[in-house]
Amino acid sequence: MNVLPTLDDIRDAAARIAPHATVTPVLRSAALDALAGAELFFKCENLQRGGAFKFRGACNAVWSLDGGQAARGVLTHSSGNHGTALALAAATRGIPAHVVVPEGAVQAKLDAIVRAGAILHRCAPTIAAREATAAGLERATGAVMVHPYTDPRVIAGQGTLALELLAQAGPLDALLTPVGGGGLISGVAIAAHALAPGIEIHGAEPAGADESARSLARGERVVDFVPDTLCDGLRGTLGEPNFAALVAHRVAITTVTDAECVAAMKLLWRELKLVVEISSATVLAAVLKARGRFAGRRVGVVLTGGNVDLDALPW
Amino acid sequence: MNVLPTLDDIRDAAARIAPHATVTPVLRSAALDALAGAELFFKCENLQRGGAFKFRGACNAVWSLDGGQAARGVLTHSSGNHGTALALAAATRGIPAHVVVPEGAVQAKLDAIVRAGAILHRCAPTIAAREATAAGLERATGAVMVHPYTDPRVIAGQGTLALELLAQAGPLDALLTPVGGGGLISGVAIAAHALAPGIEIHGAEPAGADESARSLARGERVVDFVPDTLCDGLRGTLGEPNFAALVAHRVAITTVTDAECVAAMKLLWRELKLVVEISSATVLAAVLKARGRFAGRRVGVVLTGGNVDLDALPW
């Protein structure tokens, strides 16, 4: 049921979200190019509505619903950018958004979700409690569940950024995104390979949540792991359709340490003058670590988000 | 001799710098619009080459020289963004840049100027020593002096950002920039009024370096003041042609405290996801303080630079 979207689905998504989403700029940096020995094209999704690429997928999901479905609202579980994105997307259609969050989630993130207009539902911090709460809400409200990264409407929405990036940057040798649940890289791989079959798709993953790298190495999805990384946006478990997409698109993963991410984050702030999350810095950390993979090439790099607690910077 | 440039000069400057400068994006923020009660169009010169609008003026000056002049190089005194900008601009033409800096200047800034390719000349931290050193260098090298804000080539270069902003944002009711020496606001006022005579030109100035506001109030240039502000980019003294431009273009100045700038800086980082200097935050601080001046209007706001010491944030 979680079939992967096609290029047509992604093009439909692009048309659907166009009135609401930002066409984010692609920035360059001579200093970072010199450090990497590559031509880097930074797709600045930290400048997307809600401060993260997640708005694309959420917005496509919300505007894919028929009138009857939409009236009952949408539902998800997320204490991070997807929750905010779904709330913002629901607001563009004037429908309710229910977000299930675990007790103990960071208050600043919950505040952002509430500010975006969501109705918050708290549950115990276990997967069982989360699923029970979500199922109960689905029954009670009829709201449509929008999973943060396995939903094909979400994957199609995330893929729209690859269409934009290729149009903005011109031909690329490789595309590189962070990997958490895999919604972004799945959509990007599908869109990019449909337009440019020769392009390499790379993922960057924190060493403390490297289940995607291990899943690809093992040939089956690793789900039994406890994330241990500062990259709070990348602690989710690689989804099943996402794993299939990674395999189909021969995605290569580079793992990076939190220390490498902190250093890369600071570099991005200093050289690009952008506030980006530590999760986004995985990509620059990967380019600098696995130089052989990227040197001398034109590489599209996705900066996924910029929602940072400015009072608790990691350096 | 420091005549002000015309719209034609500014258009020539735009053509001259086009191969080298970045057309910086204009960003919006629904959250900041709501706070301000106005429609704000942020011109992101922190994303300009060298991290500040200063590259525009420096680049125009460098490429205005004839071949013989250019071969002898350029010269300025600055321990800030203009020094870096002139070095970067000189590098685009392959000519030397001499920068006179006072003993005691911040090492990080000097490092940036050297990285940009300048030849550094140190002098005692007095205006007399600076002028003697610069005059000696001019005699010895034949390099052309490019003053940071009184040089008409520099003013014309800074004015190019108003041409861009008006093309990007559409009609505006007002334009607002920080005021230090006045090079930026002079160029912006000349360009904007030539294209849109009805547009209001506003300046934002730190209360601890408010000689422009006092100069306008008194009707003559105030030069006897000791700056006391965290806004390191705005400590220079309003120049003579700049004062004339402020008067001619009926510029209104709003003064803001350092505390207001720190708060506005943090807001810009959080909502726009941009690294901007505290000097740049004067404009948002002014919009939030003098709400009556801007409420309900379309306001172009210049974010002048993003060169920040990430290890010494002011909050």
PDB file of C-alpha atoms in Angstrom, chain B residues 43 45 53-54 161 175-188 201-206 209 212 231 233-235 238 246 251-254 256 261 268 276-286 300-305:
ATOM      1  CA  LYS B  43      17.507  42.170   0.722  1.00  0.00           C
ATOM      2  CA  GLU B  45      23.464  41.229   1.348  1.00  0.00           C
ATOM      3  CA  PHE B  53      27.156  44.659   0.502  1.00  0.00           C
ATOM      4  CA  LYS B  54      30.595  46.310   0.573  1.00  0.00           C
ATOM      5  CA  LEU B 161      21.353  46.906  -4.593  1.00  0.00           C
ATOM      6  CA  LEU B 175      13.423  51.588   1.990  1.00  0.00           C
ATOM      7  CA  LEU B 176      15.375  51.138   5.204  1.00  0.00           C
ATOM      8  CA  THR B 177      19.122  50.595   5.639  1.00  0.00           C
ATOM      9  CA  PRO B 178      21.589  50.862   8.519  1.00  0.00           C
ATOM     10  CA  VAL B 179      23.604  54.094   8.625  1.00  0.00           C
ATOM     11  CA  GLY B 180      27.290  54.177   9.498  1.00  0.00           C
ATOM     12  CA  GLY B 181      29.414  56.349   7.221  1.00  0.00           C
ATOM     13  CA  GLY B 182      26.431  56.682   4.893  1.00  0.00           C
ATOM     14  CA  GLY B 183      27.767  55.108   1.684  1.00  0.00           C
ATOM     15  CA  LEU B 184      24.995  52.563   1.440  1.00  0.00           C
ATOM     16  CA  ILE B 185      22.057  54.824   2.208  1.00  0.00           C
ATOM     17  CA  SER B 186      23.366  57.523  -0.157  1.00  0.00           C
ATOM     18  CA  GLY B 187      23.558  55.134  -3.096  1.00  0.00           C
ATOM     19  CA  VAL B 188      20.236  53.537  -2.239  1.00  0.00           C
ATOM     20  CA  ILE B 201      14.194  56.517   2.595  1.00  0.00           C
ATOM     21  CA  HIS B 202      14.793  55.565   6.213  1.00  0.00           C
ATOM     22  CA  GLY B 203      17.968  54.921   8.156  1.00  0.00           C
ATOM     23  CA  ALA B 204      18.554  52.909  11.308  1.00  0.00           C
ATOM     24  CA  GLU B 205      21.387  53.956  13.577  1.00  0.00           C
ATOM     25  CA  PRO B 206      22.716  52.714  16.917  1.00  0.00           C
ATOM     26  CA  ALA B 209      26.750  56.199  17.267  1.00  0.00           C
ATOM     27  CA  SER B 212      23.735  61.015  11.586  1.00  0.00           C
ATOM     28  CA  CYS B 231      27.373  47.522  16.098  1.00  0.00           C
ATOM     29  CA  GLY B 233      30.016  48.101  11.292  1.00  0.00           C
ATOM     30  CA  LEU B 234      28.361  51.404  12.149  1.00  0.00           C
ATOM     31  CA  ARG B 235      31.002  53.209  14.174  1.00  0.00           C
ATOM     32  CA  LEU B 238      28.937  60.152   8.517  1.00  0.00           C
ATOM     33  CA  LEU B 246      20.739  62.383   3.493  1.00  0.00           C
ATOM     34  CA  VAL B 251      16.177  60.604   5.056  1.00  0.00           C
ATOM     35  CA  ALA B 252      14.488  59.887   8.394  1.00  0.00           C
ATOM     36  CA  ILE B 253      16.633  58.166  11.011  1.00  0.00           C
ATOM     37  CA  THR B 254      15.422  55.868  13.779  1.00  0.00           C
ATOM     38  CA  VAL B 256      17.959  51.894  18.377  1.00  0.00           C
ATOM     39  CA  CYS B 261      19.638  45.164  18.114  1.00  0.00           C
ATOM     40  CA  LEU B 268      16.321  37.436  12.180  1.00  0.00           C
ATOM     41  CA  VAL B 276      23.394  38.468  10.044  1.00  0.00           C
ATOM     42  CA  GLU B 277      25.639  40.886  11.880  1.00  0.00           C
ATOM     43  CA  ILE B 278      24.360  42.939  14.758  1.00  0.00           C
ATOM     44  CA  SER B 279      24.836  46.043  12.580  1.00  0.00           C
ATOM     45  CA  SER B 280      22.310  44.575  10.133  1.00  0.00           C
ATOM     46  CA  ALA B 281      19.802  43.999  12.904  1.00  0.00           C
ATOM     47  CA  THR B 282      19.407  47.756  13.416  1.00  0.00           C
ATOM     48  CA  VAL B 283      16.859  47.765  10.602  1.00  0.00           C
ATOM     49  CA  LEU B 284      14.528  45.195  12.138  1.00  0.00           C
ATOM     50  CA  ALA B 285      14.982  46.835  15.526  1.00  0.00           C
ATOM     51  CA  ALA B 286      13.903  50.134  13.932  1.00  0.00           C
ATOM     52  CA  GLY B 300      12.435  47.109   1.634  1.00  0.00           C
ATOM     53  CA  VAL B 301      14.925  46.287   4.374  1.00  0.00           C
ATOM     54  CA  VAL B 302      18.631  45.820   3.715  1.00  0.00           C
ATOM     55  CA  LEU B 303      20.455  43.119   5.686  1.00  0.00           C
ATOM     56  CA  THR B 304      23.948  44.439   5.165  1.00  0.00           C
ATOM     57  CA  GLY B 305      26.261  41.639   6.247  1.00  0.00           C
TER      58      GLY B 305
END
